[in-house]
Amino acid sequence: MADDFNFNPYTAPQASSSAPPIAEQGGLKSLGQEARKSSLNKARWIMIVIGIITIAYNLFEYSRLDEDIRKELKKQNLVANAQQMEEIKSYARMFLYVFLGLGALFVVMGIIVNQFPVPITIAALVLYVGGQAFTAYLNPATLAQGWLIKILFIAGLWQAIQAAFAYEKERRMAPYGEF
């Protein structure tokens, strides 16, 4: 009966499954790194979605440019001659092109975020908040439009920055070839 109970406190218990122990799989560090990679993947899609929405919205605004300018002039009781209208359209197009470029930049940043996680996630947050601040400066009513989605985008990008820092820190500490 004493042979049935063979306990030695100085040896580690043997796993009954055929899976290798966690230490051989890369341990908890790998699990944490996988979670951070998942956060970076979410950041990728947040940036791509922001880019696509920005591009789509500005293309839509570009298609309605003449109508919107006329409505705004009428609302303010202003009359513009043909030269003034062209000048107004020129400025409006310039802003639309800038925001179309910003949308394209978000898509590109989403694509390359895994190569440069920290600078890309920081740049994405700064550009997003800066773009929102600029549009709010031009038209304060835009600040309240879509406020919930704006908060979700900012929170997602902030979380991505934190994951990027942790990912980079662990990647620098890992032996070469592990990633």
JSON list of C-alpha atoms in Angstrom, two decimals:
[
{"chain": "A", "resi": 1, "resn": "MET", "atom": "CA", "xyz": [0.00, 0.00, 0.00]},
{"chain": "A", "resi": 2, "resn": "ALA", "atom": "CA", "xyz": [2.90, 2.35, 0.68]},
{"chain": "A", "resi": 3, "resn": "ASP", "atom": "CA", "xyz": [4.15, 1.64, -2.86]},
{"chain": "A", "resi": 4, "resn": "ASP", "atom": "CA", "xyz": [0.86, 2.92, -4.35]},
{"chain": "A", "resi": 5, "resn": "PHE", "atom": "CA", "xyz": [1.43, 6.36, -2.87]},
{"chain": "A", "resi": 6, "resn": "ASN", "atom": "CA", "xyz": [4.80, 7.41, -4.26]},
{"chain": "A", "resi": 7, "resn": "PHE", "atom": "CA", "xyz": [5.03, 11.14, -3.46]},
{"chain": "A", "resi": 8, "resn": "ASN", "atom": "CA", "xyz": [8.35, 12.97, -3.63]},
{"chain": "A", "resi": 9, "resn": "PRO", "atom": "CA", "xyz": [8.12, 16.68, -2.77]},
{"chain": "A", "resi": 10, "resn": "TYR", "atom": "CA", "xyz": [11.36, 17.40, -4.66]},
{"chain": "A", "resi": 11, "resn": "THR", "atom": "CA", "xyz": [10.13, 16.37, -8.12]},
{"chain": "A", "resi": 12, "resn": "ALA", "atom": "CA", "xyz": [7.61, 18.14, -10.29]},
{"chain": "A", "resi": 13, "resn": "PRO", "atom": "CA", "xyz": [4.34, 16.37, -11.01]},
{"chain": "A", "resi": 14, "resn": "GLN", "atom": "CA", "xyz": [4.11, 14.87, -14.48]},
{"chain": "A", "resi": 15, "resn": "ALA", "atom": "CA", "xyz": [1.43, 16.13, -16.82]},
{"chain": "A", "resi": 16, "resn": "SER", "atom": "CA", "xyz": [-1.04, 13.49, -17.87]},
{"chain": "A", "resi": 17, "resn": "SER", "atom": "CA", "xyz": [-1.76, 15.03, -21.29]},
{"chain": "A", "resi": 18, "resn": "SER", "atom": "CA", "xyz": [0.41, 14.76, -24.37]},
{"chain": "A", "resi": 19, "resn": "ALA", "atom": "CA", "xyz": [0.70, 18.57, -24.70]},
{"chain": "A", "resi": 20, "resn": "PRO", "atom": "CA", "xyz": [4.11, 20.00, -23.77]},
{"chain": "A", "resi": 21, "resn": "PRO", "atom": "CA", "xyz": [4.28, 22.05, -20.58]},
{"chain": "A", "resi": 22, "resn": "ILE", "atom": "CA", "xyz": [3.64, 25.78, -20.84]},
{"chain": "A", "resi": 23, "resn": "ALA", "atom": "CA", "xyz": [7.37, 26.53, -20.43]},
{"chain": "A", "resi": 24, "resn": "GLU", "atom": "CA", "xyz": [8.14, 24.53, -23.60]},
{"chain": "A", "resi": 25, "resn": "GLN", "atom": "CA", "xyz": [5.39, 26.34, -25.55]},
{"chain": "A", "resi": 26, "resn": "GLY", "atom": "CA", "xyz": [6.90, 29.74, -24.87]},
{"chain": "A", "resi": 27, "resn": "GLY", "atom": "CA", "xyz": [5.21, 30.21, -21.52]},
{"chain": "A", "resi": 28, "resn": "LEU", "atom": "CA", "xyz": [3.02, 33.00, -20.32]},
{"chain": "A", "resi": 29, "resn": "LYS", "atom": "CA", "xyz": [5.13, 35.55, -22.19]},
{"chain": "A", "resi": 30, "resn": "SER", "atom": "CA", "xyz": [3.95, 34.08, -25.48]},
{"chain": "A", "resi": 31, "resn": "LEU", "atom": "CA", "xyz": [0.34, 34.15, -24.33]},
{"chain": "A", "resi": 32, "resn": "GLY", "atom": "CA", "xyz": [0.72, 37.81, -23.38]},
{"chain": "A", "resi": 33, "resn": "GLN", "atom": "CA", "xyz": [2.44, 38.57, -26.65]},
{"chain": "A", "resi": 34, "resn": "GLU", "atom": "CA", "xyz": [-0.38, 36.85, -28.56]},
{"chain": "A", "resi": 35, "resn": "ALA", "atom": "CA", "xyz": [-2.89, 39.06, -26.72]},
{"chain": "A", "resi": 36, "resn": "ARG", "atom": "CA", "xyz": [-0.88, 42.13, -27.68]},
{"chain": "A", "resi": 37, "resn": "LYS", "atom": "CA", "xyz": [-0.73, 40.94, -31.30]},
{"chain": "A", "resi": 38, "resn": "SER", "atom": "CA", "xyz": [-4.50, 40.60, -31.15]},
{"chain": "A", "resi": 39, "resn": "SER", "atom": "CA", "xyz": [-4.77, 44.19, -29.88]},
{"chain": "A", "resi": 40, "resn": "LEU", "atom": "CA", "xyz": [-2.52, 45.35, -32.71]},
{"chain": "A", "resi": 41, "resn": "ASN", "atom": "CA", "xyz": [-4.75, 43.48, -35.16]},
{"chain": "A", "resi": 42, "resn": "LYS", "atom": "CA", "xyz": [-7.75, 45.34, -33.73]},
{"chain": "A", "resi": 43, "resn": "ALA", "atom": "CA", "xyz": [-5.81, 48.57, -34.13]},
{"chain": "A", "resi": 44, "resn": "ARG", "atom": "CA", "xyz": [-5.12, 47.60, -37.75]},
{"chain": "A", "resi": 45, "resn": "TRP", "atom": "CA", "xyz": [-8.84, 47.30, -38.41]},
{"chain": "A", "resi": 46, "resn": "ILE", "atom": "CA", "xyz": [-9.71, 50.46, -36.48]},
{"chain": "A", "resi": 47, "resn": "MET", "atom": "CA", "xyz": [-7.26, 52.41, -38.64]},
{"chain": "A", "resi": 48, "resn": "ILE", "atom": "CA", "xyz": [-8.50, 50.82, -41.85]},
{"chain": "A", "resi": 49, "resn": "VAL", "atom": "CA", "xyz": [-12.14, 51.50, -40.91]},
{"chain": "A", "resi": 50, "resn": "ILE", "atom": "CA", "xyz": [-11.32, 55.12, -39.99]},
{"chain": "A", "resi": 51, "resn": "GLY", "atom": "CA", "xyz": [-9.56, 55.47, -43.34]},
{"chain": "A", "resi": 52, "resn": "ILE", "atom": "CA", "xyz": [-12.40, 53.96, -45.35]},
{"chain": "A", "resi": 53, "resn": "ILE", "atom": "CA", "xyz": [-15.03, 56.05, -43.55]},
{"chain": "A", "resi": 54, "resn": "THR", "atom": "CA", "xyz": [-12.95, 59.20, -44.06]},
{"chain": "A", "resi": 55, "resn": "ILE", "atom": "CA", "xyz": [-12.48, 58.48, -47.76]},
{"chain": "A", "resi": 56, "resn": "ALA", "atom": "CA", "xyz": [-16.14, 57.58, -48.32]},
{"chain": "A", "resi": 57, "resn": "TYR", "atom": "CA", "xyz": [-17.44, 60.61, -46.41]},
{"chain": "A", "resi": 58, "resn": "ASN", "atom": "CA", "xyz": [-15.18, 63.04, -48.28]},
{"chain": "A", "resi": 59, "resn": "LEU", "atom": "CA", "xyz": [-16.02, 61.53, -51.67]},
{"chain": "A", "resi": 60, "resn": "PHE", "atom": "CA", "xyz": [-19.69, 61.97, -50.77]},
{"chain": "A", "resi": 61, "resn": "GLU", "atom": "CA", "xyz": [-19.06, 65.58, -49.73]},
{"chain": "A", "resi": 62, "resn": "TYR", "atom": "CA", "xyz": [-17.11, 66.18, -52.95]},
{"chain": "A", "resi": 63, "resn": "SER", "atom": "CA", "xyz": [-20.09, 64.98, -54.99]},
{"chain": "A", "resi": 64, "resn": "ARG", "atom": "CA", "xyz": [-22.37, 67.50, -53.22]},
{"chain": "A", "resi": 65, "resn": "LEU", "atom": "CA", "xyz": [-19.90, 70.39, -53.13]},
{"chain": "A", "resi": 66, "resn": "ASP", "atom": "CA", "xyz": [-21.77, 72.82, -55.41]},
{"chain": "A", "resi": 67, "resn": "GLU", "atom": "CA", "xyz": [-25.09, 72.20, -53.68]},
{"chain": "A", "resi": 68, "resn": "ASP", "atom": "CA", "xyz": [-23.60, 72.59, -50.18]},
{"chain": "A", "resi": 69, "resn": "ILE", "atom": "CA", "xyz": [-21.88, 75.86, -51.08]},
{"chain": "A", "resi": 70, "resn": "ARG", "atom": "CA", "xyz": [-25.08, 77.30, -52.52]},
{"chain": "A", "resi": 71, "resn": "LYS", "atom": "CA", "xyz": [-27.07, 76.25, -49.42]},
{"chain": "A", "resi": 72, "resn": "GLU", "atom": "CA", "xyz": [-24.49, 77.80, -47.09]},
{"chain": "A", "resi": 73, "resn": "LEU", "atom": "CA", "xyz": [-24.42, 81.06, -49.04]},
{"chain": "A", "resi": 74, "resn": "LYS", "atom": "CA", "xyz": [-28.22, 81.20, -49.06]},
{"chain": "A", "resi": 75, "resn": "LYS", "atom": "CA", "xyz": [-28.36, 80.46, -45.32]},
{"chain": "A", "resi": 76, "resn": "GLN", "atom": "CA", "xyz": [-26.01, 83.38, -44.66]},
{"chain": "A", "resi": 77, "resn": "ASN", "atom": "CA", "xyz": [-27.85, 85.64, -47.14]},
{"chain": "A", "resi": 78, "resn": "LEU", "atom": "CA", "xyz": [-24.75, 86.01, -49.31]},
{"chain": "A", "resi": 79, "resn": "VAL", "atom": "CA", "xyz": [-24.42, 86.21, -53.07]},
{"chain": "A", "resi": 80, "resn": "ALA", "atom": "CA", "xyz": [-21.28, 85.15, -54.90]},
{"chain": "A", "resi": 81, "resn": "ASN", "atom": "CA", "xyz": [-20.34, 85.79, -58.50]},
{"chain": "A", "resi": 82, "resn": "ALA", "atom": "CA", "xyz": [-18.77, 83.06, -60.67]},
{"chain": "A", "resi": 83, "resn": "GLN", "atom": "CA", "xyz": [-15.20, 83.98, -59.72]},
{"chain": "A", "resi": 84, "resn": "GLN", "atom": "CA", "xyz": [-16.01, 83.97, -56.00]},
{"chain": "A", "resi": 85, "resn": "MET", "atom": "CA", "xyz": [-17.80, 80.62, -56.37]},
{"chain": "A", "resi": 86, "resn": "GLU", "atom": "CA", "xyz": [-14.72, 79.13, -58.03]},
{"chain": "A", "resi": 87, "resn": "GLU", "atom": "CA", "xyz": [-12.52, 80.46, -55.24]},
{"chain": "A", "resi": 88, "resn": "ILE", "atom": "CA", "xyz": [-14.82, 78.99, -52.57]},
{"chain": "A", "resi": 89, "resn": "LYS", "atom": "CA", "xyz": [-14.90, 75.66, -54.44]},
{"chain": "A", "resi": 90, "resn": "SER", "atom": "CA", "xyz": [-11.12, 75.72, -54.71]},
{"chain": "A", "resi": 91, "resn": "TYR", "atom": "CA", "xyz": [-10.72, 76.06, -50.93]},
{"chain": "A", "resi": 92, "resn": "ALA", "atom": "CA", "xyz": [-13.38, 73.46, -50.26]},
{"chain": "A", "resi": 93, "resn": "ARG", "atom": "CA", "xyz": [-11.70, 71.00, -52.66]},
{"chain": "A", "resi": 94, "resn": "MET", "atom": "CA", "xyz": [-8.37, 71.59, -50.96]},
{"chain": "A", "resi": 95, "resn": "PHE", "atom": "CA", "xyz": [-9.83, 70.56, -47.59]},
{"chain": "A", "resi": 96, "resn": "LEU", "atom": "CA", "xyz": [-11.54, 67.56, -49.14]},
{"chain": "A", "resi": 97, "resn": "TYR", "atom": "CA", "xyz": [-8.26, 66.45, -50.78]},
{"chain": "A", "resi": 98, "resn": "VAL", "atom": "CA", "xyz": [-6.44, 66.79, -47.46]},
{"chain": "A", "resi": 99, "resn": "PHE", "atom": "CA", "xyz": [-9.00, 64.61, -45.73]},
{"chain": "A", "resi": 100, "resn": "LEU", "atom": "CA", "xyz": [-9.02, 62.10, -48.61]},
{"chain": "A", "resi": 101, "resn": "GLY", "atom": "CA", "xyz": [-5.25, 61.86, -48.18]},
{"chain": "A", "resi": 102, "resn": "LEU", "atom": "CA", "xyz": [-5.68, 61.47, -44.44]},
{"chain": "A", "resi": 103, "resn": "GLY", "atom": "CA", "xyz": [-8.11, 58.61, -45.04]},
{"chain": "A", "resi": 104, "resn": "ALA", "atom": "CA", "xyz": [-5.62, 56.92, -47.37]},
{"chain": "A", "resi": 105, "resn": "LEU", "atom": "CA", "xyz": [-2.89, 57.45, -44.76]},
{"chain": "A", "resi": 106, "resn": "PHE", "atom": "CA", "xyz": [-5.01, 55.68, -42.13]},
{"chain": "A", "resi": 107, "resn": "VAL", "atom": "CA", "xyz": [-5.44, 52.70, -44.45]},
{"chain": "A", "resi": 108, "resn": "VAL", "atom": "CA", "xyz": [-1.68, 52.53, -45.08]},
{"chain": "A", "resi": 109, "resn": "MET", "atom": "CA", "xyz": [-0.95, 52.86, -41.34]},
{"chain": "A", "resi": 110, "resn": "GLY", "atom": "CA", "xyz": [-3.36, 50.02, -40.66]},
{"chain": "A", "resi": 111, "resn": "ILE", "atom": "CA", "xyz": [-1.52, 47.85, -43.15]},
{"chain": "A", "resi": 112, "resn": "ILE", "atom": "CA", "xyz": [1.95, 48.51, -41.69]},
{"chain": "A", "resi": 113, "resn": "VAL", "atom": "CA", "xyz": [1.11, 48.76, -37.97]},
{"chain": "A", "resi": 114, "resn": "ASN", "atom": "CA", "xyz": [2.80, 45.43, -37.15]},
{"chain": "A", "resi": 115, "resn": "GLN", "atom": "CA", "xyz": [6.10, 46.64, -38.62]},
{"chain": "A", "resi": 116, "resn": "PHE", "atom": "CA", "xyz": [6.22, 49.85, -36.56]},
{"chain": "A", "resi": 117, "resn": "PRO", "atom": "CA", "xyz": [3.61, 49.41, -33.80]},
{"chain": "A", "resi": 118, "resn": "VAL", "atom": "CA", "xyz": [4.53, 52.25, -31.43]},
{"chain": "A", "resi": 119, "resn": "PRO", "atom": "CA", "xyz": [5.05, 55.12, -33.88]},
{"chain": "A", "resi": 120, "resn": "ILE", "atom": "CA", "xyz": [2.12, 54.08, -36.07]},
{"chain": "A", "resi": 121, "resn": "THR", "atom": "CA", "xyz": [-0.39, 53.78, -33.21]},
{"chain": "A", "resi": 122, "resn": "ILE", "atom": "CA", "xyz": [0.73, 57.10, -31.71]},
{"chain": "A", "resi": 123, "resn": "ALA", "atom": "CA", "xyz": [0.58, 58.82, -35.10]},
{"chain": "A", "resi": 124, "resn": "ALA", "atom": "CA", "xyz": [-2.88, 57.36, -35.74]},
{"chain": "A", "resi": 125, "resn": "LEU", "atom": "CA", "xyz": [-4.25, 58.72, -32.46]},
{"chain": "A", "resi": 126, "resn": "VAL", "atom": "CA", "xyz": [-2.64, 62.14, -32.96]},
{"chain": "A", "resi": 127, "resn": "LEU", "atom": "CA", "xyz": [-3.90, 62.39, -36.55]},
{"chain": "A", "resi": 128, "resn": "TYR", "atom": "CA", "xyz": [-7.40, 61.24, -35.61]},
{"chain": "A", "resi": 129, "resn": "VAL", "atom": "CA", "xyz": [-7.75, 63.66, -32.70]},
{"chain": "A", "resi": 130, "resn": "GLY", "atom": "CA", "xyz": [-6.11, 66.42, -34.75]},
{"chain": "A", "resi": 131, "resn": "GLY", "atom": "CA", "xyz": [-8.49, 65.82, -37.65]},
{"chain": "A", "resi": 132, "resn": "GLN", "atom": "CA", "xyz": [-11.47, 65.91, -35.32]},
{"chain": "A", "resi": 133, "resn": "ALA", "atom": "CA", "xyz": [-10.21, 69.09, -33.66]},
{"chain": "A", "resi": 134, "resn": "PHE", "atom": "CA", "xyz": [-9.67, 70.74, -37.04]},
{"chain": "A", "resi": 135, "resn": "THR", "atom": "CA", "xyz": [-13.15, 69.89, -38.29]},
{"chain": "A", "resi": 136, "resn": "ALA", "atom": "CA", "xyz": [-14.59, 71.10, -34.96]},
{"chain": "A", "resi": 137, "resn": "TYR", "atom": "CA", "xyz": [-12.70, 74.36, -35.43]},
{"chain": "A", "resi": 138, "resn": "LEU", "atom": "CA", "xyz": [-14.18, 74.77, -38.92]},
{"chain": "A", "resi": 139, "resn": "ASN", "atom": "CA", "xyz": [-17.67, 73.72, -37.83]},
{"chain": "A", "resi": 140, "resn": "PRO", "atom": "CA", "xyz": [-18.25, 73.20, -34.08]},
{"chain": "A", "resi": 141, "resn": "ALA", "atom": "CA", "xyz": [-21.44, 71.22, -34.79]},
{"chain": "A", "resi": 142, "resn": "THR", "atom": "CA", "xyz": [-19.31, 68.34, -36.11]},
{"chain": "A", "resi": 143, "resn": "LEU", "atom": "CA", "xyz": [-17.92, 67.71, -32.63]},
{"chain": "A", "resi": 144, "resn": "ALA", "atom": "CA", "xyz": [-21.25, 66.30, -31.46]},
{"chain": "A", "resi": 145, "resn": "GLN", "atom": "CA", "xyz": [-21.92, 64.35, -34.65]},
{"chain": "A", "resi": 146, "resn": "GLY", "atom": "CA", "xyz": [-21.04, 60.70, -34.17]},
{"chain": "A", "resi": 147, "resn": "TRP", "atom": "CA", "xyz": [-19.62, 61.36, -30.71]},
{"chain": "A", "resi": 148, "resn": "LEU", "atom": "CA", "xyz": [-20.01, 57.74, -29.59]},
{"chain": "A", "resi": 149, "resn": "ILE", "atom": "CA", "xyz": [-18.08, 56.29, -32.53]},
{"chain": "A", "resi": 150, "resn": "LYS", "atom": "CA", "xyz": [-15.40, 58.96, -32.06]},
{"chain": "A", "resi": 151, "resn": "ILE", "atom": "CA", "xyz": [-15.00, 57.96, -28.41]},
{"chain": "A", "resi": 152, "resn": "LEU", "atom": "CA", "xyz": [-14.80, 54.29, -29.38]},
{"chain": "A", "resi": 153, "resn": "PHE", "atom": "CA", "xyz": [-12.15, 55.01, -32.02]},
{"chain": "A", "resi": 154, "resn": "ILE", "atom": "CA", "xyz": [-10.09, 57.06, -29.54]},
{"chain": "A", "resi": 155, "resn": "ALA", "atom": "CA", "xyz": [-10.39, 54.38, -26.84]},
{"chain": "A", "resi": 156, "resn": "GLY", "atom": "CA", "xyz": [-9.42, 51.67, -29.33]},
{"chain": "A", "resi": 157, "resn": "LEU", "atom": "CA", "xyz": [-6.39, 53.64, -30.53]},
{"chain": "A", "resi": 158, "resn": "TRP", "atom": "CA", "xyz": [-5.35, 54.39, -26.93]},
{"chain": "A", "resi": 159, "resn": "GLN", "atom": "CA", "xyz": [-5.56, 50.68, -26.09]},
{"chain": "A", "resi": 160, "resn": "ALA", "atom": "CA", "xyz": [-3.53, 49.94, -29.22]},
{"chain": "A", "resi": 161, "resn": "ILE", "atom": "CA", "xyz": [-0.79, 52.33, -28.09]},
{"chain": "A", "resi": 162, "resn": "GLN", "atom": "CA", "xyz": [-0.57, 50.53, -24.75]},
{"chain": "A", "resi": 163, "resn": "ALA", "atom": "CA", "xyz": [-0.44, 47.14, -26.47]},
{"chain": "A", "resi": 164, "resn": "ALA", "atom": "CA", "xyz": [2.19, 48.42, -28.92]},
{"chain": "A", "resi": 165, "resn": "PHE", "atom": "CA", "xyz": [4.48, 49.58, -26.10]},
{"chain": "A", "resi": 166, "resn": "ALA", "atom": "CA", "xyz": [4.12, 46.25, -24.28]},
{"chain": "A", "resi": 167, "resn": "TYR", "atom": "CA", "xyz": [4.61, 44.32, -27.53]},
{"chain": "A", "resi": 168, "resn": "GLU", "atom": "CA", "xyz": [7.78, 46.26, -28.39]},
{"chain": "A", "resi": 169, "resn": "LYS", "atom": "CA", "xyz": [9.17, 45.91, -24.87]},
{"chain": "A", "resi": 170, "resn": "GLU", "atom": "CA", "xyz": [8.72, 42.15, -24.91]},
{"chain": "A", "resi": 171, "resn": "ARG", "atom": "CA", "xyz": [10.00, 41.86, -28.46]},
{"chain": "A", "resi": 172, "resn": "ARG", "atom": "CA", "xyz": [13.23, 43.66, -27.48]},
{"chain": "A", "resi": 173, "resn": "MET", "atom": "CA", "xyz": [13.65, 41.38, -24.47]},
{"chain": "A", "resi": 174, "resn": "ALA", "atom": "CA", "xyz": [13.00, 38.15, -26.41]},
{"chain": "A", "resi": 175, "resn": "PRO", "atom": "CA", "xyz": [15.91, 36.19, -27.86]},
{"chain": "A", "resi": 176, "resn": "TYR", "atom": "CA", "xyz": [16.49, 36.66, -31.57]},
{"chain": "A", "resi": 177, "resn": "GLY", "atom": "CA", "xyz": [14.41, 34.52, -33.81]},
{"chain": "A", "resi": 178, "resn": "GLU", "atom": "CA", "xyz": [11.54, 34.01, -31.37]},
{"chain": "A", "resi": 179, "resn": "PHE", "atom": "CA", "xyz": [9.26, 36.39, -33.26]}
]
